[in-house]
Amino acid sequence: MSQKPKPSHGIAACPGCAEPLESGDRFCGACGYDLSAVPAAEVEPDRPTVAIGTPVVWPAAPPREAGSLSTMTQHPGDLPGTDSGGRDLPTMAVRTDGPVPPGAGTPPAGGTGGDFELAAPDPRTAVQVDPVQAQTQAPVQAQAPAPAPVPAAASAAAAAHLCVACRAGRVDDDGYCENCGHAQPRERDHMERELDTVAAVSDRGLRHHRNEDAFAVSATTLPDGSPAALAIVCDGVSSATRPDEASAAAAQAAGASLLAALPRGIHPQQAMHEAIVAASEAVNSLAEEPGQGGAEHDPHRNSPACTIVGSVVADGLLIVGWVGDSRVYWVPDDRTTPSVRLTEDDSWAAQMVAAGLMSEAEAHADERAHAITGWLGADAYELDPHTAAFKPDRSGVVVVCTDGLWNYAEGAEDMARVVPPDAADRPLHGAQVLVGHALDGGGHDNITVALLPFTFTSPGAGSA
């Protein structure tokens, strides 16, 4: 397993301003901090050596209550076919005997190297969390102390208020430049977030007046100290009211739920299920209340709504969960092996194909193809979260995206062609390239994509 070299000064972030550092830096490029003067106490200590591939001992699952919202998990092997190019997913064996032992997922002799093995689901009870509190209490990694104000930071803040068009005028409170009158882009028009193990980019596109997508990306650790990365992507339903609020609420609630559940040892697949439930409740809470004075009003009429898709990479497992038509693709680093779509759309087209009433080409050519049959919102027919777990036998990258991207790279092989070869090493750059691909194709919809690198470690391998 290749690893990125550590900076020669032994620290990953500047002690003065917390900016990321590159190997060989002698001074911080943001605040000028002299890195050669860093005391030994400020250098982050090495983490304990843990054998790579050591599984988490997941707690035993409690009995499932009759009528519980925690429905049976859905595996890709149960789906009629998830590759829009007409190719089925590889044959997968479903484990039902508890936690995955070391070495599970290795293809048998004579088997195809591209097959996956499903991890056993471990249902848990619902996770009740405060989204804001959970995000505050679950740091991504050890952070440097909060930096004191420095001149460089003040200059950056001042530059942030300059007009993006003329770069000279100050932006007034109404969002327009006092010099040239140019309207400034809103914060959600283009958003980027990068961590060591996950990155995401969201863009308004070229045709919509606002960005109705939202995302949440985070990293945490499991009880045994192994890392876990997660990405949630939500797409607001434009025909509903306040779709931008719905997607933002769902992404925040789902991300916070996962951050609260994973460090507690809850199985990632069940944690994903409960995260979707939490997201649904957050969107439901946005529905209008009945009118005052006893006036009749349907609180479910045209309620805020969105779709959701997410992925968790933890302990050698690749977990996906979704409701709606946003997707997850698996793209191996070795592009000579097949790429696969891991989700099945909740859409009219998918239902027609599954029922055998139309071919995939015929269904997607119909004007009703993108009509969704599942979403989060108070007026949804029912909540039916789909989750699945995979154990890939090679390294690759997980692509989590809305239809604003996959409309321009629908098939799994189409997606693999536009994902940069170094996406696993530079996930933010890879996400930027994918958003650019959609913009170059027309940018007819909001575009959001998150990339999670997945590193495969041979059974029995240990850390240096």
GROMACS .gro file of C-alpha atoms in nm:
model
  464
    1MET     CA    1   0.000   0.000   0.000
    2SER     CA    2   0.150   0.334  -0.101
    3GLN     CA    3   0.142   0.615   0.147
    4LYS     CA    4   0.192   0.987   0.105
    5PRO     CA    5   0.524   1.113   0.247
    6LYS     CA    6   0.501   1.305   0.570
    7PRO     CA    7   0.641   1.661   0.588
    8SER     CA    8   1.002   1.666   0.696
    9HIS     CA    9   0.917   1.904   0.980
   10GLY     CA   10   0.681   1.644   1.126
   11ILE     CA   11   0.361   1.851   1.128
   12ALA     CA   12   0.072   1.856   0.882
   13ALA     CA   13  -0.069   2.202   0.964
   14CYS     CA   14   0.081   2.536   1.061
   15PRO     CA   15   0.070   2.594   1.440
   16GLY     CA   16   0.001   2.961   1.376
   17CYS     CA   17  -0.289   2.957   1.129
   18ALA     CA   18  -0.371   2.585   1.078
   19GLU     CA   19  -0.302   2.604   0.702
   20PRO     CA   20  -0.196   2.268   0.545
   21LEU     CA   21   0.180   2.231   0.493
   22GLU     CA   22   0.377   2.067   0.216
   23SER     CA   23   0.680   1.844   0.257
   24GLY     CA   24   0.995   2.052   0.289
   25ASP     CA   25   0.823   2.380   0.381
   26ARG     CA   26   1.040   2.598   0.602
   27PHE     CA   27   0.786   2.875   0.647
   28CYS     CA   28   0.406   2.881   0.633
   29GLY     CA   29   0.290   3.030   0.305
   30ALA     CA   30  -0.016   3.191   0.468
   31CYS     CA   31   0.119   3.359   0.782
   32GLY     CA   32   0.498   3.320   0.752
   33TYR     CA   33   0.535   3.103   1.064
   34ASP     CA   34   0.894   2.976   1.104
   35LEU     CA   35   0.851   2.598   1.103
   36SER     CA   36   1.210   2.535   1.208
   37ALA     CA   37   1.127   2.693   1.543
   38VAL     CA   38   0.841   2.456   1.625
   39PRO     CA   39   0.906   2.302   1.968
   40ALA     CA   40   0.902   1.927   1.993
   41ALA     CA   41   0.587   1.944   2.207
   42GLU     CA   42   0.395   2.097   1.915
   43VAL     CA   43   0.473   1.808   1.682
   44GLU     CA   44   0.182   1.570   1.664
   45PRO     CA   45   0.281   1.236   1.818
   46ASP     CA   46   0.268   0.923   1.608
   47ARG     CA   47  -0.054   0.726   1.625
   48PRO     CA   48  -0.037   0.374   1.772
   49THR     CA   49   0.056   0.111   1.517
   50VAL     CA   50  -0.248  -0.096   1.427
   51ALA     CA   51  -0.242  -0.387   1.186
   52ILE     CA   52  -0.406  -0.277   0.863
   53GLY     CA   53  -0.715  -0.482   0.790
   54THR     CA   54  -0.792  -0.565   1.154
   55PRO     CA   55  -1.173  -0.576   1.157
   56VAL     CA   56  -1.393  -0.390   1.399
   57VAL     CA   57  -1.579  -0.623   1.634
   58TRP     CA   58  -1.926  -0.492   1.562
   59PRO     CA   59  -2.176  -0.525   1.851
   60ALA     CA   60  -2.443  -0.790   1.825
   61ALA     CA   61  -2.765  -0.670   1.663
   62PRO     CA   62  -3.072  -0.632   1.888
   63PRO     CA   63  -3.395  -0.807   1.784
   64ARG     CA   64  -3.585  -0.624   1.514
   65GLU     CA   65  -3.916  -0.484   1.638
   66ALA     CA   66  -4.226  -0.562   1.436
   67GLY     CA   67  -4.333  -0.261   1.235
   68SER     CA   68  -4.002  -0.084   1.293
   69LEU     CA   69  -3.890   0.174   1.039
   70SER     CA   70  -3.558  -0.014   1.017
   71THR     CA   71  -3.647  -0.216   0.710
   72MET     CA   72  -3.441  -0.500   0.573
   73THR     CA   73  -3.136  -0.376   0.389
   74GLN     CA   74  -3.133  -0.405   0.012
   75HIS     CA   75  -2.828  -0.552  -0.156
   76PRO     CA   76  -2.722  -0.484  -0.515
   77GLY     CA   77  -2.759  -0.855  -0.585
   78ASP     CA   78  -3.133  -0.811  -0.526
   79LEU     CA   79  -3.158  -0.540  -0.791
   80PRO     CA   80  -3.259  -0.618  -1.150
   81GLY     CA   81  -2.948  -0.447  -1.288
   82THR     CA   82  -2.779  -0.122  -1.200
   83ASP     CA   83  -2.550  -0.042  -1.489
   84SER     CA   84  -2.732   0.190  -1.729
   85GLY     CA   85  -2.528   0.044  -2.012
   86GLY     CA   86  -2.728  -0.277  -1.975
   87ARG     CA   87  -2.462  -0.475  -1.786
   88ASP     CA   88  -2.543  -0.647  -1.458
   89LEU     CA   89  -2.341  -0.607  -1.142
   90PRO     CA   90  -2.079  -0.877  -1.076
   91THR     CA   91  -2.207  -1.186  -0.897
   92MET     CA   92  -2.187  -1.134  -0.521
   93ALA     CA   93  -2.215  -1.368  -0.224
   94VAL     CA   94  -2.405  -1.234   0.075
   95ARG     CA   95  -2.257  -1.295   0.417
   96THR     CA   96  -2.500  -1.366   0.699
   97ASP     CA   97  -2.270  -1.497   0.969
   98GLY     CA   98  -2.169  -1.178   1.145
   99PRO     CA   99  -1.864  -0.953   1.126
  100VAL     CA  100  -1.627  -0.988   0.835
  101PRO     CA  101  -1.308  -1.175   0.931
  102PRO     CA  102  -0.966  -1.075   0.803
  103GLY     CA  103  -0.921  -1.177   0.443
  104ALA     CA  104  -1.292  -1.186   0.362
  105GLY     CA  105  -1.367  -1.066   0.013
  106THR     CA  106  -1.066  -1.235  -0.148
  107PRO     CA  107  -1.186  -1.396  -0.471
  108PRO     CA  108  -1.166  -1.777  -0.473
  109ALA     CA  109  -0.923  -1.959  -0.697
  110GLY     CA  110  -1.038  -1.933  -1.052
  111GLY     CA  111  -1.283  -1.654  -0.971
  112THR     CA  112  -1.294  -1.321  -1.143
  113GLY     CA  113  -1.085  -1.055  -0.979
  114GLY     CA  114  -1.356  -0.790  -1.025
  115ASP     CA  115  -1.613  -0.958  -0.797
  116PHE     CA  116  -1.711  -0.817  -0.459
  117GLU     CA  117  -1.824  -0.986  -0.141
  118LEU     CA  118  -2.098  -0.831   0.063
  119ALA     CA  119  -2.043  -0.763   0.429
  120ALA     CA  120  -2.310  -0.887   0.667
  121PRO     CA  121  -2.561  -0.618   0.765
  122ASP     CA  122  -2.588  -0.546   1.135
  123PRO     CA  123  -2.918  -0.366   1.211
  124ARG     CA  124  -2.912  -0.122   1.504
  125THR     CA  125  -3.156   0.107   1.668
  126ALA     CA  126  -3.212   0.464   1.546
  127VAL     CA  127  -2.950   0.727   1.625
  128GLN     CA  128  -3.089   1.046   1.778
  129VAL     CA  129  -2.843   1.331   1.743
  130ASP     CA  130  -2.830   1.705   1.744
  131PRO     CA  131  -2.680   1.785   1.400
  132VAL     CA  132  -2.506   2.102   1.509
  133GLN     CA  133  -2.375   1.949   1.831
  134ALA     CA  134  -2.257   1.634   1.652
  135GLN     CA  135  -2.063   1.829   1.396
  136THR     CA  136  -1.905   2.031   1.671
  137GLN     CA  137  -1.808   1.731   1.884
  138ALA     CA  138  -1.675   1.507   1.604
  139PRO     CA  139  -1.352   1.664   1.479
  140VAL     CA  140  -1.212   1.535   1.156
  141GLN     CA  141  -0.860   1.511   1.294
  142ALA     CA  142  -0.634   1.661   1.554
  143GLN     CA  143  -0.644   2.033   1.494
  144ALA     CA  144  -0.390   2.298   1.580
  145PRO     CA  145  -0.496   2.559   1.837
  146ALA     CA  146  -0.717   2.837   1.703
  147PRO     CA  147  -0.485   3.090   1.542
  148ALA     CA  148  -0.459   3.445   1.660
  149PRO     CA  149  -0.555   3.713   1.406
  150VAL     CA  150  -0.268   3.786   1.169
  151PRO     CA  151  -0.227   4.049   0.899
  152ALA     CA  152  -0.249   3.787   0.624
  153ALA     CA  153  -0.588   3.670   0.750
  154ALA     CA  154  -0.712   4.026   0.764
  155SER     CA  155  -0.599   4.083   0.406
  156ALA     CA  156  -0.779   3.767   0.294
  157ALA     CA  157  -1.100   3.881   0.465
  158ALA     CA  158  -1.079   4.217   0.293
  159ALA     CA  159  -1.018   4.053  -0.044
  160ALA     CA  160  -1.327   3.838   0.006
  161HIS     CA  161  -1.540   4.154  -0.005
  162LEU     CA  162  -1.397   4.273  -0.337
  163CYS     CA  163  -1.605   4.241  -0.652
  164VAL     CA  164  -1.533   3.926  -0.850
  165ALA     CA  165  -1.583   4.119  -1.176
  166CYS     CA  166  -1.376   4.437  -1.144
  167ARG     CA  167  -1.164   4.329  -0.844
  168ALA     CA  168  -1.168   4.692  -0.728
  169GLY     CA  169  -1.510   4.783  -0.588
  170ARG     CA  170  -1.639   4.684  -0.249
  171VAL     CA  171  -1.942   4.456  -0.228
  172ASP     CA  172  -2.235   4.622  -0.054
  173ASP     CA  173  -2.471   4.445   0.185
  174ASP     CA  174  -2.721   4.395  -0.098
  175GLY     CA  175  -2.471   4.175  -0.284
  176TYR     CA  176  -2.380   4.424  -0.559
  177CYS     CA  177  -2.049   4.597  -0.635
  178GLU     CA  178  -2.041   4.966  -0.544
  179ASN     CA  179  -1.803   5.029  -0.834
  180CYS     CA  180  -1.940   4.839  -1.134
  181GLY     CA  181  -2.276   4.721  -1.004
  182HIS     CA  182  -2.204   4.355  -1.079
  183ALA     CA  183  -2.413   4.107  -0.879
  184GLN     CA  184  -2.192   3.880  -0.672
  185PRO     CA  185  -2.229   3.502  -0.669
  186ARG     CA  186  -2.408   3.354  -0.372
  187GLU     CA  187  -2.221   3.125  -0.136
  188ARG     CA  188  -2.405   2.813  -0.253
  189ASP     CA  189  -2.350   2.889  -0.622
  190HIS     CA  190  -2.014   2.712  -0.596
  191MET     CA  191  -1.894   2.518  -0.292
  192GLU     CA  192  -1.583   2.308  -0.238
  193ARG     CA  193  -1.465   2.102   0.059
  194GLU     CA  194  -1.150   1.892   0.087
  195LEU     CA  195  -1.026   1.652   0.354
  196ASP     CA  196  -0.745   1.398   0.330
  197THR     CA  197  -0.986   1.113   0.257
  198VAL     CA  198  -1.280   1.281   0.080
  199ALA     CA  199  -1.358   1.590  -0.126
  200ALA     CA  200  -1.669   1.742  -0.282
  201VAL     CA  201  -1.765   2.019  -0.523
  202SER     CA  202  -2.110   2.165  -0.591
  203ASP     CA  203  -2.196   2.416  -0.863
  204ARG     CA  204  -2.514   2.598  -0.967
  205GLY     CA  205  -2.464   2.505  -1.331
  206LEU     CA  206  -2.540   2.724  -1.630
  207ARG     CA  207  -2.919   2.716  -1.647
  208HIS     CA  208  -3.057   2.727  -1.292
  209HIS     CA  209  -3.097   3.049  -1.097
  210ARG     CA  210  -2.980   2.888  -0.771
  211ASN     CA  211  -2.807   2.579  -0.642
  212GLU     CA  212  -3.057   2.335  -0.495
  213ASP     CA  213  -2.794   2.067  -0.425
  214ALA     CA  214  -2.613   2.023  -0.094
  215PHE     CA  215  -2.346   1.792   0.044
  216ALA     CA  216  -2.174   1.691   0.366
  217VAL     CA  217  -1.829   1.530   0.381
  218SER     CA  218  -1.650   1.428   0.698
  219ALA     CA  219  -1.393   1.192   0.841
  220THR     CA  220  -1.387   1.021   1.178
  221THR     CA  221  -1.247   0.709   1.346
  222LEU     CA  222  -1.399   0.376   1.444
  223PRO     CA  223  -1.368   0.238   1.801
  224ASP     CA  224  -1.052   0.047   1.704
  225GLY     CA  225  -0.886   0.366   1.579
  226SER     CA  226  -0.917   0.290   1.207
  227PRO     CA  227  -1.029   0.578   0.985
  228ALA     CA  228  -1.369   0.623   0.826
  229ALA     CA  229  -1.475   0.872   0.559
  230LEU     CA  230  -1.825   0.965   0.454
  231ALA     CA  231  -2.001   1.168   0.187
  232ILE     CA  232  -2.367   1.268   0.163
  233VAL     CA  233  -2.510   1.433  -0.151
  234CYS     CA  234  -2.865   1.568  -0.174
  235ASP     CA  235  -3.057   1.706  -0.472
  236GLY     CA  236  -3.356   1.932  -0.408
  237VAL     CA  237  -3.677   1.849  -0.598
  238SER     CA  238  -3.736   2.161  -0.808
  239SER     CA  239  -4.111   2.110  -0.834
  240ALA     CA  240  -4.141   2.129  -0.455
  241THR     CA  241  -4.123   2.439  -0.238
  242ARG     CA  242  -3.787   2.543  -0.089
  243PRO     CA  243  -3.588   2.257  -0.241
  244ASP     CA  244  -3.261   2.425  -0.147
  245GLU     CA  245  -3.361   2.421   0.220
  246ALA     CA  246  -3.463   2.055   0.196
  247SER     CA  247  -3.130   1.941   0.051
  248ALA     CA  248  -2.931   2.144   0.305
  249ALA     CA  249  -3.132   2.008   0.599
  250ALA     CA  250  -3.102   1.648   0.475
  251ALA     CA  251  -2.728   1.666   0.415
  252GLN     CA  252  -2.660   1.820   0.755
  253ALA     CA  253  -2.880   1.571   0.943
  254ALA     CA  254  -2.743   1.263   0.764
  255GLY     CA  255  -2.382   1.372   0.805
  256ALA     CA  256  -2.431   1.443   1.173
  257SER     CA  257  -2.603   1.109   1.228
  258LEU     CA  258  -2.314   0.918   1.070
  259LEU     CA  259  -2.058   1.114   1.271
  260ALA     CA  260  -2.241   1.019   1.588
  261ALA     CA  261  -2.292   0.652   1.500
  262LEU     CA  262  -1.963   0.536   1.348
  263PRO     CA  263  -1.735   0.617   1.647
  264ARG     CA  264  -1.978   0.423   1.868
  265GLY     CA  265  -1.917   0.103   1.673
  266ILE     CA  266  -2.252   0.082   1.495
  267HIS     CA  267  -2.220  -0.113   1.173
  268PRO     CA  268  -2.171   0.135   0.885
  269GLN     CA  269  -2.455  -0.014   0.683
  270GLN     CA  270  -2.704   0.033   0.965
  271ALA     CA  271  -2.553   0.373   1.042
  272MET     CA  272  -2.625   0.472   0.681
  273HIS     CA  273  -2.982   0.350   0.710
  274GLU     CA  274  -3.042   0.553   1.024
  275ALA     CA  275  -2.873   0.856   0.866
  276ILE     CA  276  -3.128   0.848   0.584
  277VAL     CA  277  -3.407   0.822   0.842
  278ALA     CA  278  -3.264   1.125   1.025
  279ALA     CA  279  -3.243   1.317   0.696
  280SER     CA  280  -3.605   1.232   0.620
  281GLU     CA  281  -3.718   1.363   0.957
  282ALA     CA  282  -3.523   1.683   0.902
  283VAL     CA  283  -3.693   1.743   0.566
  284ASN     CA  284  -4.035   1.654   0.708
  285SER     CA  285  -3.991   1.922   0.971
  286LEU     CA  286  -3.981   2.186   0.696
  287ALA     CA  287  -4.339   2.115   0.586
  288GLU     CA  288  -4.589   2.395   0.636
  289GLU     CA  289  -4.807   2.391   0.943
  290PRO     CA  290  -5.188   2.408   0.926
  291GLY     CA  291  -5.330   2.757   0.889
  292GLN     CA  292  -5.416   2.965   1.192
  293GLY     CA  293  -5.770   3.018   1.316
  294GLY     CA  294  -5.875   2.663   1.232
  295ALA     CA  295  -5.844   2.716   0.857
  296GLU     CA  296  -5.792   2.389   0.678
  297HIS     CA  297  -5.455   2.350   0.512
  298ASP     CA  298  -5.278   2.037   0.396
  299PRO     CA  299  -4.932   2.046   0.554
  300HIS     CA  300  -4.812   1.788   0.302
  301ARG     CA  301  -4.912   1.984  -0.008
  302ASN     CA  302  -4.607   2.066  -0.218
  303SER     CA  303  -4.379   2.013   0.080
  304PRO     CA  304  -4.001   2.064   0.057
  305ALA     CA  305  -3.838   1.753  -0.086
  306CYS     CA  306  -3.503   1.618  -0.201
  307THR     CA  307  -3.321   1.300  -0.292
  308ILE     CA  308  -3.026   1.162  -0.098
  309VAL     CA  309  -2.730   0.937  -0.170
  310GLY     CA  310  -2.432   0.863   0.050
  311SER     CA  311  -2.129   0.645   0.094
  312VAL     CA  312  -1.906   0.540   0.384
  313VAL     CA  313  -1.557   0.393   0.347
  314ALA     CA  314  -1.456   0.219   0.669
  315ASP     CA  315  -1.261  -0.089   0.774
  316GLY     CA  316  -1.227  -0.221   0.419
  317LEU     CA  317  -1.600  -0.185   0.356
  318LEU     CA  318  -1.774   0.032   0.098
  319ILE     CA  319  -2.124   0.125   0.211
  320VAL     CA  320  -2.384   0.300  -0.003
  321GLY     CA  321  -2.733   0.426   0.077
  322TRP     CA  322  -2.988   0.621  -0.123
  323VAL     CA  323  -3.343   0.735  -0.187
  324GLY     CA  324  -3.411   0.889  -0.528
  325ASP     CA  325  -3.206   0.912  -0.846
  326SER     CA  326  -2.868   1.038  -0.727
  327ARG     CA  327  -2.600   0.773  -0.775
  328VAL     CA  328  -2.281   0.605  -0.655
  329TYR     CA  329  -2.024   0.467  -0.901
  330TRP     CA  330  -1.723   0.247  -0.828
  331VAL     CA  331  -1.421   0.328  -1.047
  332PRO     CA  332  -1.112   0.108  -0.986
  333ASP     CA  333  -0.765   0.257  -1.017
  334ASP     CA  334  -0.688  -0.012  -1.274
  335ARG     CA  335  -0.912   0.105  -1.559
  336THR     CA  336  -0.869  -0.228  -1.740
  337THR     CA  337  -1.112  -0.376  -1.484
  338PRO     CA  338  -1.482  -0.287  -1.506
  339SER     CA  339  -1.640   0.007  -1.332
  340VAL     CA  340  -1.984  -0.042  -1.176
  341ARG     CA  341  -2.282   0.165  -1.074
  342LEU     CA  342  -2.376   0.065  -0.719
  343THR     CA  343  -2.723   0.222  -0.691
  344GLU     CA  344  -3.054   0.174  -0.866
  345ASP     CA  345  -3.262   0.485  -0.939
  346ASP     CA  346  -3.598   0.536  -0.775
  347SER     CA  347  -3.740   0.654  -1.107
  348TRP     CA  348  -4.009   0.582  -1.361
  349ALA     CA  349  -3.752   0.455  -1.611
  350ALA     CA  350  -3.598   0.212  -1.362
  351GLN     CA  351  -3.943   0.075  -1.275
  352MET     CA  352  -4.031   0.018  -1.639
  353VAL     CA  353  -3.705  -0.168  -1.700
  354ALA     CA  354  -3.739  -0.373  -1.380
  355ALA     CA  355  -4.092  -0.475  -1.475
  356GLY     CA  356  -3.974  -0.583  -1.820
  357LEU     CA  357  -4.213  -0.341  -1.991
  358MET     CA  358  -3.945  -0.144  -2.174
  359SER     CA  359  -3.581  -0.173  -2.263
  360GLU     CA  360  -3.340   0.059  -2.091
  361ALA     CA  361  -3.289   0.262  -2.407
  362GLU     CA  362  -3.666   0.298  -2.458
  363ALA     CA  363  -3.727   0.394  -2.096
  364HIS     CA  364  -3.457   0.661  -2.088
  365ALA     CA  365  -3.580   0.806  -2.418
  366ASP     CA  366  -3.925   0.866  -2.269
  367GLU     CA  367  -4.005   1.212  -2.135
  368ARG     CA  368  -4.107   1.051  -1.803
  369ALA     CA  369  -3.768   0.885  -1.755
  370HIS     CA  370  -3.645   1.121  -1.482
  371ALA     CA  371  -3.970   1.126  -1.283
  372ILE     CA  372  -3.865   1.002  -0.940
  373THR     CA  373  -4.063   0.748  -0.742
  374GLY     CA  374  -3.878   0.792  -0.413
  375TRP     CA  375  -3.771   1.104  -0.225
  376LEU     CA  376  -3.744   1.260   0.119
  377GLY     CA  377  -4.030   1.486   0.218
  378ALA     CA  378  -4.357   1.499   0.408
  379ASP     CA  379  -4.553   1.413   0.093
  380ALA     CA  380  -4.343   1.107   0.002
  381TYR     CA  381  -4.541   0.788  -0.039
  382GLU     CA  382  -4.326   0.603   0.212
  383LEU     CA  383  -3.970   0.604   0.333
  384ASP     CA  384  -3.780   0.313   0.180
  385PRO     CA  385  -3.405   0.360   0.235
  386HIS     CA  386  -3.184   0.138   0.021
  387THR     CA  387  -2.845   0.035   0.160
  388ALA     CA  388  -2.577  -0.206   0.044
  389ALA     CA  389  -2.227  -0.306   0.153
  390PHE     CA  390  -1.933  -0.409  -0.065
  391LYS     CA  391  -1.583  -0.537   0.004
  392PRO     CA  392  -1.376  -0.442  -0.303
  393ASP     CA  393  -1.067  -0.650  -0.382
  394ARG     CA  394  -0.871  -0.359  -0.530
  395SER     CA  395  -0.813   0.013  -0.482
  396GLY     CA  396  -1.028   0.270  -0.654
  397VAL     CA  397  -1.241   0.577  -0.606
  398VAL     CA  398  -1.608   0.611  -0.509
  399VAL     CA  399  -1.807   0.871  -0.705
  400VAL     CA  400  -2.116   1.007  -0.526
  401CYS     CA  401  -2.313   1.245  -0.747
  402THR     CA  402  -2.642   1.403  -0.851
  403ASP     CA  403  -2.797   1.371  -1.196
  404GLY     CA  404  -2.640   1.704  -1.286
  405LEU     CA  405  -2.322   1.502  -1.341
  406TRP     CA  406  -2.436   1.156  -1.444
  407ASN     CA  407  -2.659   1.299  -1.719
  408TYR     CA  408  -2.329   1.364  -1.897
  409ALA     CA  409  -2.163   1.032  -1.801
  410GLU     CA  410  -2.447   0.789  -1.743
  411GLY     CA  411  -2.291   0.448  -1.792
  412ALA     CA  412  -2.031   0.315  -1.551
  413GLU     CA  413  -1.767   0.304  -1.823
  414ASP     CA  414  -1.863   0.657  -1.931
  415MET     CA  415  -1.802   0.775  -1.576
  416ALA     CA  416  -1.470   0.592  -1.560
  417ARG     CA  417  -1.353   0.771  -1.874
  418VAL     CA  418  -1.406   1.117  -1.724
  419VAL     CA  419  -1.270   1.043  -1.375
  420PRO     CA  420  -0.903   1.153  -1.375
  421PRO     CA  421  -0.648   0.871  -1.330
  422ASP     CA  422  -0.508   1.042  -1.018
  423ALA     CA  423  -0.849   1.103  -0.856
  424ALA     CA  424  -0.764   0.878  -0.560
  425ASP     CA  425  -0.455   1.088  -0.484
  426ARG     CA  426  -0.617   1.425  -0.561
  427PRO     CA  427  -0.989   1.389  -0.489
  428LEU     CA  428  -1.065   1.762  -0.492
  429HIS     CA  429  -0.902   1.803  -0.831
  430GLY     CA  430  -1.093   1.500  -0.954
  431ALA     CA  431  -1.424   1.646  -0.833
  432GLN     CA  432  -1.342   1.976  -1.001
  433VAL     CA  433  -1.271   1.796  -1.329
  434LEU     CA  434  -1.604   1.613  -1.312
  435VAL     CA  435  -1.797   1.934  -1.245
  436GLY     CA  436  -1.613   2.093  -1.536
  437HIS     CA  437  -1.715   1.800  -1.758
  438ALA     CA  438  -2.082   1.863  -1.677
  439LEU     CA  439  -2.046   2.237  -1.737
  440ASP     CA  440  -1.877   2.173  -2.070
  441GLY     CA  441  -2.165   1.944  -2.160
  442GLY     CA  442  -2.420   2.220  -2.104
  443GLY     CA  443  -2.462   2.247  -1.727
  444HIS     CA  444  -2.839   2.211  -1.752
  445ASP     CA  445  -2.876   2.118  -1.385
  446ASN     CA  446  -2.707   2.179  -1.053
  447ILE     CA  447  -2.393   1.963  -1.029
  448THR     CA  448  -2.261   1.800  -0.711
  449VAL     CA  449  -2.000   1.528  -0.681
  450ALA     CA  450  -1.802   1.381  -0.392
  451LEU     CA  451  -1.502   1.149  -0.431
  452LEU     CA  452  -1.387   0.900  -0.167
  453PRO     CA  453  -1.062   0.713  -0.234
  454PHE     CA  454  -1.071   0.345  -0.136
  455THR     CA  455  -0.739   0.175  -0.060
  456PHE     CA  456  -0.733  -0.204  -0.068
  457THR     CA  457  -0.495  -0.376   0.171
  458SER     CA  458  -0.403  -0.741   0.126
  459PRO     CA  459  -0.516  -0.964   0.413
  460GLY     CA  460  -0.250  -0.993   0.683
  461ALA     CA  461  -0.061  -0.679   0.581
  462GLY     CA  462   0.063  -0.459   0.862
  463SER     CA  463   0.166  -0.098   0.898
  464ALA     CA  464   0.527   0.008   0.899
   0.00000   0.00000   0.00000
